[in-house]
């Protein structure tokens, strides 16, 4: 959950988002997780970190206010269509996999039954494909904090019940 001391300045700013990242580094492994949104969609901003190399090289799949999906990296972002929206209380199954022709993102809203997938070929997002880095989860604070739960985490062939099992630590600790 992002608190009032968290903002929207990503990994390096005065009011950074709240992130939990793996201790282990990964390269091109498929990243799967189940999320349950516990915030009103009008204030929510969720990030699924696809790669964190350092504060100047990172990328994530984001879910924003109003149910919009996007990809973001250190120097830009791209809106995504074709993925289902979510409301407070919805459970989402997310899969992110690097493939030869790009990065495939699939989302299934288990609550509504809606599902969709998209493959991005954005060269800026894919620039980190071959680099080793951490994966994880983040949340921002707008007018109120964003809260959600995650579980059923799988990185590569390893099933994980939560991020603690892949050595997660809290990178940003200034949320309240």
mmCIF file with all atom_site columns, C-alpha atoms in Angstrom:
data_model
loop_
_atom_site.group_PDB
_atom_site.id
_atom_site.type_symbol
_atom_site.label_atom_id
_atom_site.label_alt_id
_atom_site.label_comp_id
_atom_site.label_asym_id
_atom_site.label_entity_id
_atom_site.label_seq_id
_atom_site.pdbx_PDB_ins_code
_atom_site.Cartn_x
_atom_site.Cartn_y
_atom_site.Cartn_z
_atom_site.occupancy
_atom_site.B_iso_or_equiv
_atom_site.pdbx_formal_charge
_atom_site.auth_seq_id
_atom_site.auth_comp_id
_atom_site.auth_asym_id
_atom_site.auth_atom_id
_atom_site.pdbx_PDB_model_num
ATOM 1   C CA . UNK A 1 1   ? 0.000   0.000   0.000   1.00 0.00 ? 1   UNK A CA 1
ATOM 2   C CA . UNK A 1 2   ? 1.252   3.476   -0.858  1.00 0.00 ? 2   UNK A CA 1
ATOM 3   C CA . UNK A 1 3   ? 1.002   5.987   1.967   1.00 0.00 ? 3   UNK A CA 1
ATOM 4   C CA . UNK A 1 4   ? 0.906   9.777   2.035   1.00 0.00 ? 4   UNK A CA 1
ATOM 5   C CA . UNK A 1 5   ? 4.719   9.990   1.868   1.00 0.00 ? 5   UNK A CA 1
ATOM 6   C CA . UNK A 1 6   ? 4.692   8.140   -1.448  1.00 0.00 ? 6   UNK A CA 1
ATOM 7   C CA . UNK A 1 7   ? 4.118   10.011  -4.675  1.00 0.00 ? 7   UNK A CA 1
ATOM 8   C CA . UNK A 1 8   ? 4.591   9.272   -8.318  1.00 0.00 ? 8   UNK A CA 1
ATOM 9   C CA . UNK A 1 9   ? 8.314   9.869   -8.904  1.00 0.00 ? 9   UNK A CA 1
ATOM 10  C CA . UNK A 1 10  ? 9.140   6.214   -9.546  1.00 0.00 ? 10  UNK A CA 1
ATOM 11  C CA . UNK A 1 11  ? 12.444  4.960   -8.179  1.00 0.00 ? 11  UNK A CA 1
ATOM 12  C CA . UNK A 1 12  ? 14.345  8.188   -7.621  1.00 0.00 ? 12  UNK A CA 1
ATOM 13  C CA . UNK A 1 13  ? 12.622  11.269  -6.330  1.00 0.00 ? 13  UNK A CA 1
ATOM 14  C CA . UNK A 1 14  ? 11.577  13.165  -3.253  1.00 0.00 ? 14  UNK A CA 1
ATOM 15  C CA . UNK A 1 15  ? 8.238   11.310  -3.070  1.00 0.00 ? 15  UNK A CA 1
ATOM 16  C CA . UNK A 1 16  ? 8.860   7.920   -4.702  1.00 0.00 ? 16  UNK A CA 1
ATOM 17  C CA . UNK A 1 17  ? 6.261   5.263   -5.214  1.00 0.00 ? 17  UNK A CA 1
ATOM 18  C CA . UNK A 1 18  ? 6.234   2.312   -2.807  1.00 0.00 ? 18  UNK A CA 1
ATOM 19  C CA . UNK A 1 19  ? 7.941   -0.738  -4.344  1.00 0.00 ? 19  UNK A CA 1
ATOM 20  C CA . UNK A 1 20  ? 8.664   -4.295  -3.267  1.00 0.00 ? 20  UNK A CA 1
ATOM 21  C CA . UNK A 1 21  ? 11.350  -5.924  -5.418  1.00 0.00 ? 21  UNK A CA 1
ATOM 22  C CA . UNK A 1 22  ? 12.904  -9.370  -5.521  1.00 0.00 ? 22  UNK A CA 1
ATOM 23  C CA . UNK A 1 23  ? 16.378  -9.829  -4.073  1.00 0.00 ? 23  UNK A CA 1
ATOM 24  C CA . UNK A 1 24  ? 17.199  -12.133 -6.995  1.00 0.00 ? 24  UNK A CA 1
ATOM 25  C CA . UNK A 1 25  ? 17.869  -10.882 -10.513 1.00 0.00 ? 25  UNK A CA 1
ATOM 26  C CA . UNK A 1 26  ? 16.064  -12.312 -13.527 1.00 0.00 ? 26  UNK A CA 1
ATOM 27  C CA . UNK A 1 27  ? 16.576  -11.850 -17.257 1.00 0.00 ? 27  UNK A CA 1
ATOM 28  C CA . UNK A 1 28  ? 13.848  -13.079 -19.630 1.00 0.00 ? 28  UNK A CA 1
ATOM 29  C CA . UNK A 1 29  ? 11.758  -15.291 -17.353 1.00 0.00 ? 29  UNK A CA 1
ATOM 30  C CA . UNK A 1 30  ? 7.979   -15.218 -17.549 1.00 0.00 ? 30  UNK A CA 1
ATOM 31  C CA . UNK A 1 31  ? 6.478   -13.312 -14.620 1.00 0.00 ? 31  UNK A CA 1
ATOM 32  C CA . UNK A 1 32  ? 2.971   -14.271 -13.414 1.00 0.00 ? 32  UNK A CA 1
ATOM 33  C CA . UNK A 1 33  ? 0.947   -13.074 -10.450 1.00 0.00 ? 33  UNK A CA 1
ATOM 34  C CA . UNK A 1 34  ? -2.566  -12.713 -9.117  1.00 0.00 ? 34  UNK A CA 1
ATOM 35  C CA . UNK A 1 35  ? -3.616  -9.269  -7.847  1.00 0.00 ? 35  UNK A CA 1
ATOM 36  C CA . UNK A 1 36  ? -6.662  -8.097  -5.915  1.00 0.00 ? 36  UNK A CA 1
ATOM 37  C CA . UNK A 1 37  ? -7.344  -4.370  -6.103  1.00 0.00 ? 37  UNK A CA 1
ATOM 38  C CA . UNK A 1 38  ? -8.310  -2.962  -2.704  1.00 0.00 ? 38  UNK A CA 1
ATOM 39  C CA . UNK A 1 39  ? -8.577  0.706   -3.758  1.00 0.00 ? 39  UNK A CA 1
ATOM 40  C CA . UNK A 1 40  ? -11.204 2.713   -5.561  1.00 0.00 ? 40  UNK A CA 1
ATOM 41  C CA . UNK A 1 41  ? -10.274 2.692   -9.245  1.00 0.00 ? 41  UNK A CA 1
ATOM 42  C CA . UNK A 1 42  ? -10.512 6.497   -9.410  1.00 0.00 ? 42  UNK A CA 1
ATOM 43  C CA . UNK A 1 43  ? -7.412  6.782   -7.178  1.00 0.00 ? 43  UNK A CA 1
ATOM 44  C CA . UNK A 1 44  ? -5.498  3.602   -8.008  1.00 0.00 ? 44  UNK A CA 1
ATOM 45  C CA . UNK A 1 45  ? -2.080  3.331   -9.622  1.00 0.00 ? 45  UNK A CA 1
ATOM 46  C CA . UNK A 1 46  ? -0.565  -0.150  -9.645  1.00 0.00 ? 46  UNK A CA 1
ATOM 47  C CA . UNK A 1 47  ? 2.786   -1.196  -11.117 1.00 0.00 ? 47  UNK A CA 1
ATOM 48  C CA . UNK A 1 48  ? 4.052   -4.667  -11.968 1.00 0.00 ? 48  UNK A CA 1
ATOM 49  C CA . UNK A 1 49  ? 7.812   -4.203  -12.270 1.00 0.00 ? 49  UNK A CA 1
ATOM 50  C CA . UNK A 1 50  ? 9.058   -6.157  -15.278 1.00 0.00 ? 50  UNK A CA 1
ATOM 51  C CA . UNK A 1 51  ? 12.682  -5.097  -14.821 1.00 0.00 ? 51  UNK A CA 1
ATOM 52  C CA . UNK A 1 52  ? 14.641  -2.975  -12.354 1.00 0.00 ? 52  UNK A CA 1
ATOM 53  C CA . UNK A 1 53  ? 18.334  -2.752  -13.214 1.00 0.00 ? 53  UNK A CA 1
ATOM 54  C CA . UNK A 1 54  ? 18.971  0.559   -11.439 1.00 0.00 ? 54  UNK A CA 1
ATOM 55  C CA . UNK A 1 55  ? 17.279  3.954   -11.014 1.00 0.00 ? 55  UNK A CA 1
ATOM 56  C CA . UNK A 1 56  ? 17.996  4.845   -14.653 1.00 0.00 ? 56  UNK A CA 1
ATOM 57  C CA . UNK A 1 57  ? 17.057  1.480   -16.210 1.00 0.00 ? 57  UNK A CA 1
ATOM 58  C CA . UNK A 1 58  ? 13.649  0.090   -15.275 1.00 0.00 ? 58  UNK A CA 1
ATOM 59  C CA . UNK A 1 59  ? 10.270  -0.826  -16.746 1.00 0.00 ? 59  UNK A CA 1
ATOM 60  C CA . UNK A 1 60  ? 6.828   -1.760  -15.525 1.00 0.00 ? 60  UNK A CA 1
ATOM 61  C CA . UNK A 1 61  ? 3.299   -2.619  -16.572 1.00 0.00 ? 61  UNK A CA 1
ATOM 62  C CA . UNK A 1 62  ? 0.960   -0.085  -15.002 1.00 0.00 ? 62  UNK A CA 1
ATOM 63  C CA . UNK A 1 63  ? -2.733  0.113   -14.213 1.00 0.00 ? 63  UNK A CA 1
ATOM 64  C CA . UNK A 1 64  ? -3.926  3.662   -13.740 1.00 0.00 ? 64  UNK A CA 1
ATOM 65  C CA . UNK A 1 65  ? -6.923  5.676   -12.598 1.00 0.00 ? 65  UNK A CA 1
ATOM 66  C CA . UNK A 1 66  ? -9.959  4.969   -14.708 1.00 0.00 ? 66  UNK A CA 1
ATOM 67  C CA . UNK A 1 67  ? -8.795  1.455   -15.595 1.00 0.00 ? 67  UNK A CA 1
ATOM 68  C CA . UNK A 1 68  ? -6.149  2.337   -18.167 1.00 0.00 ? 68  UNK A CA 1
ATOM 69  C CA . UNK A 1 69  ? -3.192  -0.005  -18.790 1.00 0.00 ? 69  UNK A CA 1
ATOM 70  C CA . UNK A 1 70  ? 0.215   1.278   -19.886 1.00 0.00 ? 70  UNK A CA 1
ATOM 71  C CA . UNK A 1 71  ? 3.891   0.399   -20.111 1.00 0.00 ? 71  UNK A CA 1
ATOM 72  C CA . UNK A 1 72  ? 6.459   2.739   -18.604 1.00 0.00 ? 72  UNK A CA 1
ATOM 73  C CA . UNK A 1 73  ? 10.240  2.876   -18.610 1.00 0.00 ? 73  UNK A CA 1
ATOM 74  C CA . UNK A 1 74  ? 12.818  5.377   -17.359 1.00 0.00 ? 74  UNK A CA 1
ATOM 75  C CA . UNK A 1 75  ? 12.389  7.808   -20.257 1.00 0.00 ? 75  UNK A CA 1
ATOM 76  C CA . UNK A 1 76  ? 8.883   7.249   -21.585 1.00 0.00 ? 76  UNK A CA 1
ATOM 77  C CA . UNK A 1 77  ? 5.606   5.369   -21.619 1.00 0.00 ? 77  UNK A CA 1
ATOM 78  C CA . UNK A 1 78  ? 3.057   3.809   -23.958 1.00 0.00 ? 78  UNK A CA 1
ATOM 79  C CA . UNK A 1 79  ? -0.706  3.313   -23.551 1.00 0.00 ? 79  UNK A CA 1
ATOM 80  C CA . UNK A 1 80  ? -1.972  -0.243  -23.998 1.00 0.00 ? 80  UNK A CA 1
ATOM 81  C CA . UNK A 1 81  ? -5.318  -1.291  -25.387 1.00 0.00 ? 81  UNK A CA 1
ATOM 82  C CA . UNK A 1 82  ? -6.896  -4.722  -25.395 1.00 0.00 ? 82  UNK A CA 1
ATOM 83  C CA . UNK A 1 83  ? -6.584  -5.473  -21.668 1.00 0.00 ? 83  UNK A CA 1
ATOM 84  C CA . UNK A 1 84  ? -9.619  -5.662  -19.361 1.00 0.00 ? 84  UNK A CA 1
ATOM 85  C CA . UNK A 1 85  ? -10.405 -3.003  -16.811 1.00 0.00 ? 85  UNK A CA 1
ATOM 86  C CA . UNK A 1 86  ? -10.871 -3.688  -13.111 1.00 0.00 ? 86  UNK A CA 1
ATOM 87  C CA . UNK A 1 87  ? -12.844 -2.317  -10.204 1.00 0.00 ? 87  UNK A CA 1
ATOM 88  C CA . UNK A 1 88  ? -12.250 -2.322  -6.478  1.00 0.00 ? 88  UNK A CA 1
ATOM 89  C CA . UNK A 1 89  ? -12.317 -5.919  -5.229  1.00 0.00 ? 89  UNK A CA 1
ATOM 90  C CA . UNK A 1 90  ? -11.592 -7.504  -8.620  1.00 0.00 ? 90  UNK A CA 1
ATOM 91  C CA . UNK A 1 91  ? -9.043  -10.312 -8.887  1.00 0.00 ? 91  UNK A CA 1
ATOM 92  C CA . UNK A 1 92  ? -6.650  -10.160 -11.851 1.00 0.00 ? 92  UNK A CA 1
ATOM 93  C CA . UNK A 1 93  ? -4.359  -12.879 -13.204 1.00 0.00 ? 93  UNK A CA 1
ATOM 94  C CA . UNK A 1 94  ? -1.419  -11.292 -15.029 1.00 0.00 ? 94  UNK A CA 1
ATOM 95  C CA . UNK A 1 95  ? 1.235   -12.912 -17.202 1.00 0.00 ? 95  UNK A CA 1
ATOM 96  C CA . UNK A 1 96  ? 4.202   -11.090 -18.752 1.00 0.00 ? 96  UNK A CA 1
ATOM 97  C CA . UNK A 1 97  ? 6.508   -13.032 -21.078 1.00 0.00 ? 97  UNK A CA 1
ATOM 98  C CA . UNK A 1 98  ? 9.348   -11.988 -23.341 1.00 0.00 ? 98  UNK A CA 1
ATOM 99  C CA . UNK A 1 99  ? 9.087   -13.629 -26.748 1.00 0.00 ? 99  UNK A CA 1
ATOM 100 C CA . UNK A 1 100 ? 11.063  -13.431 -29.990 1.00 0.00 ? 100 UNK A CA 1
ATOM 101 C CA . UNK A 1 101 ? 8.704   -10.812 -31.436 1.00 0.00 ? 101 UNK A CA 1
ATOM 102 C CA . UNK A 1 102 ? 8.239   -8.671  -28.284 1.00 0.00 ? 102 UNK A CA 1
ATOM 103 C CA . UNK A 1 103 ? 6.748   -8.893  -24.818 1.00 0.00 ? 103 UNK A CA 1
ATOM 104 C CA . UNK A 1 104 ? 3.334   -10.536 -24.454 1.00 0.00 ? 104 UNK A CA 1
ATOM 105 C CA . UNK A 1 105 ? 1.086   -9.269  -21.656 1.00 0.00 ? 105 UNK A CA 1
ATOM 106 C CA . UNK A 1 106 ? -2.065  -11.167 -20.734 1.00 0.00 ? 106 UNK A CA 1
ATOM 107 C CA . UNK A 1 107 ? -4.649  -10.157 -18.137 1.00 0.00 ? 107 UNK A CA 1
ATOM 108 C CA . UNK A 1 108 ? -7.712  -12.059 -17.001 1.00 0.00 ? 108 UNK A CA 1
ATOM 109 C CA . UNK A 1 109 ? -10.208 -10.399 -14.678 1.00 0.00 ? 109 UNK A CA 1
ATOM 110 C CA . UNK A 1 110 ? -11.345 -13.451 -12.705 1.00 0.00 ? 110 UNK A CA 1
ATOM 111 C CA . UNK A 1 111 ? -14.211 -11.472 -11.159 1.00 0.00 ? 111 UNK A CA 1
ATOM 112 C CA . UNK A 1 112 ? -15.856 -10.339 -14.419 1.00 0.00 ? 112 UNK A CA 1
ATOM 113 C CA . UNK A 1 113 ? -14.539 -12.996 -16.799 1.00 0.00 ? 113 UNK A CA 1
ATOM 114 C CA . UNK A 1 114 ? -13.059 -10.393 -19.138 1.00 0.00 ? 114 UNK A CA 1
ATOM 115 C CA . UNK A 1 115 ? -9.639  -11.137 -20.582 1.00 0.00 ? 115 UNK A CA 1
ATOM 116 C CA . UNK A 1 116 ? -7.208  -9.829  -23.154 1.00 0.00 ? 116 UNK A CA 1
ATOM 117 C CA . UNK A 1 117 ? -3.619  -9.865  -24.312 1.00 0.00 ? 117 UNK A CA 1
ATOM 118 C CA . UNK A 1 118 ? -1.291  -7.611  -26.228 1.00 0.00 ? 118 UNK A CA 1
ATOM 119 C CA . UNK A 1 119 ? 2.276   -7.949  -27.500 1.00 0.00 ? 119 UNK A CA 1
ATOM 120 C CA . UNK A 1 120 ? 4.386   -4.821  -27.349 1.00 0.00 ? 120 UNK A CA 1
ATOM 121 C CA . UNK A 1 121 ? 7.214   -4.302  -29.794 1.00 0.00 ? 121 UNK A CA 1
ATOM 122 C CA . UNK A 1 122 ? 8.231   -0.929  -28.370 1.00 0.00 ? 122 UNK A CA 1
ATOM 123 C CA . UNK A 1 123 ? 12.023  -0.846  -28.671 1.00 0.00 ? 123 UNK A CA 1
ATOM 124 C CA . UNK A 1 124 ? 12.435  1.351   -25.571 1.00 0.00 ? 124 UNK A CA 1
ATOM 125 C CA . UNK A 1 125 ? 10.535  -1.106  -23.381 1.00 0.00 ? 125 UNK A CA 1
ATOM 126 C CA . UNK A 1 126 ? 12.293  -4.095  -24.957 1.00 0.00 ? 126 UNK A CA 1
ATOM 127 C CA . UNK A 1 127 ? 15.760  -2.527  -24.501 1.00 0.00 ? 127 UNK A CA 1
ATOM 128 C CA . UNK A 1 128 ? 15.908  -4.175  -21.061 1.00 0.00 ? 128 UNK A CA 1
ATOM 129 C CA . UNK A 1 129 ? 14.914  -7.631  -22.340 1.00 0.00 ? 129 UNK A CA 1
ATOM 130 C CA . UNK A 1 130 ? 18.426  -9.086  -22.224 1.00 0.00 ? 130 UNK A CA 1
ATOM 131 C CA . UNK A 1 131 ? 19.504  -7.338  -19.022 1.00 0.00 ? 131 UNK A CA 1
ATOM 132 C CA . UNK A 1 132 ? 19.452  -8.924  -15.607 1.00 0.00 ? 132 UNK A CA 1
ATOM 133 C CA . UNK A 1 133 ? 17.309  -7.153  -13.008 1.00 0.00 ? 133 UNK A CA 1
ATOM 134 C CA . UNK A 1 134 ? 14.729  -7.437  -10.270 1.00 0.00 ? 134 UNK A CA 1
ATOM 135 C CA . UNK A 1 135 ? 10.963  -7.915  -10.641 1.00 0.00 ? 135 UNK A CA 1
ATOM 136 C CA . UNK A 1 136 ? 8.236   -6.853  -8.251  1.00 0.00 ? 136 UNK A CA 1
ATOM 137 C CA . UNK A 1 137 ? 5.270   -4.656  -7.435  1.00 0.00 ? 137 UNK A CA 1
ATOM 138 C CA . UNK A 1 138 ? 4.638   -0.969  -6.811  1.00 0.00 ? 138 UNK A CA 1
ATOM 139 C CA . UNK A 1 139 ? 1.911   1.473   -5.820  1.00 0.00 ? 139 UNK A CA 1
ATOM 140 C CA . UNK A 1 140 ? 1.518   5.257   -5.990  1.00 0.00 ? 140 UNK A CA 1
ATOM 141 C CA . UNK A 1 141 ? -0.300  7.797   -3.880  1.00 0.00 ? 141 UNK A CA 1
ATOM 142 C CA . UNK A 1 142 ? -2.639  10.277  -5.542  1.00 0.00 ? 142 UNK A CA 1
ATOM 143 C CA . UNK A 1 143 ? -5.284  11.878  -3.336  1.00 0.00 ? 143 UNK A CA 1
ATOM 144 C CA . UNK A 1 144 ? -5.359  8.662   -1.277  1.00 0.00 ? 144 UNK A CA 1
ATOM 145 C CA . UNK A 1 145 ? -3.039  5.654   -1.218  1.00 0.00 ? 145 UNK A CA 1
ATOM 146 C CA . UNK A 1 146 ? -3.273  2.732   -3.600  1.00 0.00 ? 146 UNK A CA 1
ATOM 147 C CA . UNK A 1 147 ? -3.694  -0.640  -1.933  1.00 0.00 ? 147 UNK A CA 1
ATOM 148 C CA . UNK A 1 148 ? -3.743  -4.101  -3.471  1.00 0.00 ? 148 UNK A CA 1
ATOM 149 C CA . UNK A 1 149 ? -2.797  -7.659  -2.622  1.00 0.00 ? 149 UNK A CA 1
ATOM 150 C CA . UNK A 1 150 ? -0.621  -9.977  -4.672  1.00 0.00 ? 150 UNK A CA 1
ATOM 151 C CA . UNK A 1 151 ? 0.054   -13.687 -4.549  1.00 0.00 ? 151 UNK A CA 1
ATOM 152 C CA . UNK A 1 152 ? 0.527   -16.811 -6.667  1.00 0.00 ? 152 UNK A CA 1
ATOM 153 C CA . UNK A 1 153 ? 3.760   -15.261 -7.938  1.00 0.00 ? 153 UNK A CA 1
ATOM 154 C CA . UNK A 1 154 ? 5.695   -17.300 -10.484 1.00 0.00 ? 154 UNK A CA 1
ATOM 155 C CA . UNK A 1 155 ? 9.010   -16.242 -12.017 1.00 0.00 ? 155 UNK A CA 1
ATOM 156 C CA . UNK A 1 156 ? 10.274  -18.621 -14.681 1.00 0.00 ? 156 UNK A CA 1
ATOM 157 C CA . UNK A 1 157 ? 9.651   -22.200 -13.572 1.00 0.00 ? 157 UNK A CA 1
ATOM 158 C CA . UNK A 1 158 ? 9.522   -21.432 -9.856  1.00 0.00 ? 158 UNK A CA 1
ATOM 159 C CA . UNK A 1 159 ? 6.128   -21.227 -8.154  1.00 0.00 ? 159 UNK A CA 1
ATOM 160 C CA . UNK A 1 160 ? 6.026   -18.735 -5.302  1.00 0.00 ? 160 UNK A CA 1
ATOM 161 C CA . UNK A 1 161 ? 3.258   -18.166 -2.783  1.00 0.00 ? 161 UNK A CA 1
ATOM 162 C CA . UNK A 1 162 ? 4.368   -14.572 -2.303  1.00 0.00 ? 162 UNK A CA 1
ATOM 163 C CA . UNK A 1 163 ? 7.325   -12.277 -2.897  1.00 0.00 ? 163 UNK A CA 1
ATOM 164 C CA . UNK A 1 164 ? 8.892   -13.275 0.436   1.00 0.00 ? 164 UNK A CA 1
ATOM 165 C CA . UNK A 1 165 ? 9.667   -16.644 -1.109  1.00 0.00 ? 165 UNK A CA 1
ATOM 166 C CA . UNK A 1 166 ? 11.774  -15.045 -3.823  1.00 0.00 ? 166 UNK A CA 1
ATOM 167 C CA . UNK A 1 167 ? 13.662  -12.908 -1.350  1.00 0.00 ? 167 UNK A CA 1
ATOM 168 C CA . UNK A 1 168 ? 11.647  -9.699  -1.579  1.00 0.00 ? 168 UNK A CA 1
ATOM 169 C CA . UNK A 1 169 ? 12.640  -6.620  0.300   1.00 0.00 ? 169 UNK A CA 1
ATOM 170 C CA . UNK A 1 170 ? 11.049  -3.214  0.523   1.00 0.00 ? 170 UNK A CA 1
ATOM 171 C CA . UNK A 1 171 ? 13.038  -0.843  -1.629  1.00 0.00 ? 171 UNK A CA 1
ATOM 172 C CA . UNK A 1 172 ? 11.072  2.279   -0.738  1.00 0.00 ? 172 UNK A CA 1
ATOM 173 C CA . UNK A 1 173 ? 10.288  2.430   2.967   1.00 0.00 ? 173 UNK A CA 1
ATOM 174 C CA . UNK A 1 174 ? 8.919   5.929   3.454   1.00 0.00 ? 174 UNK A CA 1
ATOM 175 C CA . UNK A 1 175 ? 5.243   5.035   3.111   1.00 0.00 ? 175 UNK A CA 1
ATOM 176 C CA . UNK A 1 176 ? 3.205   5.465   6.272   1.00 0.00 ? 176 UNK A CA 1
#
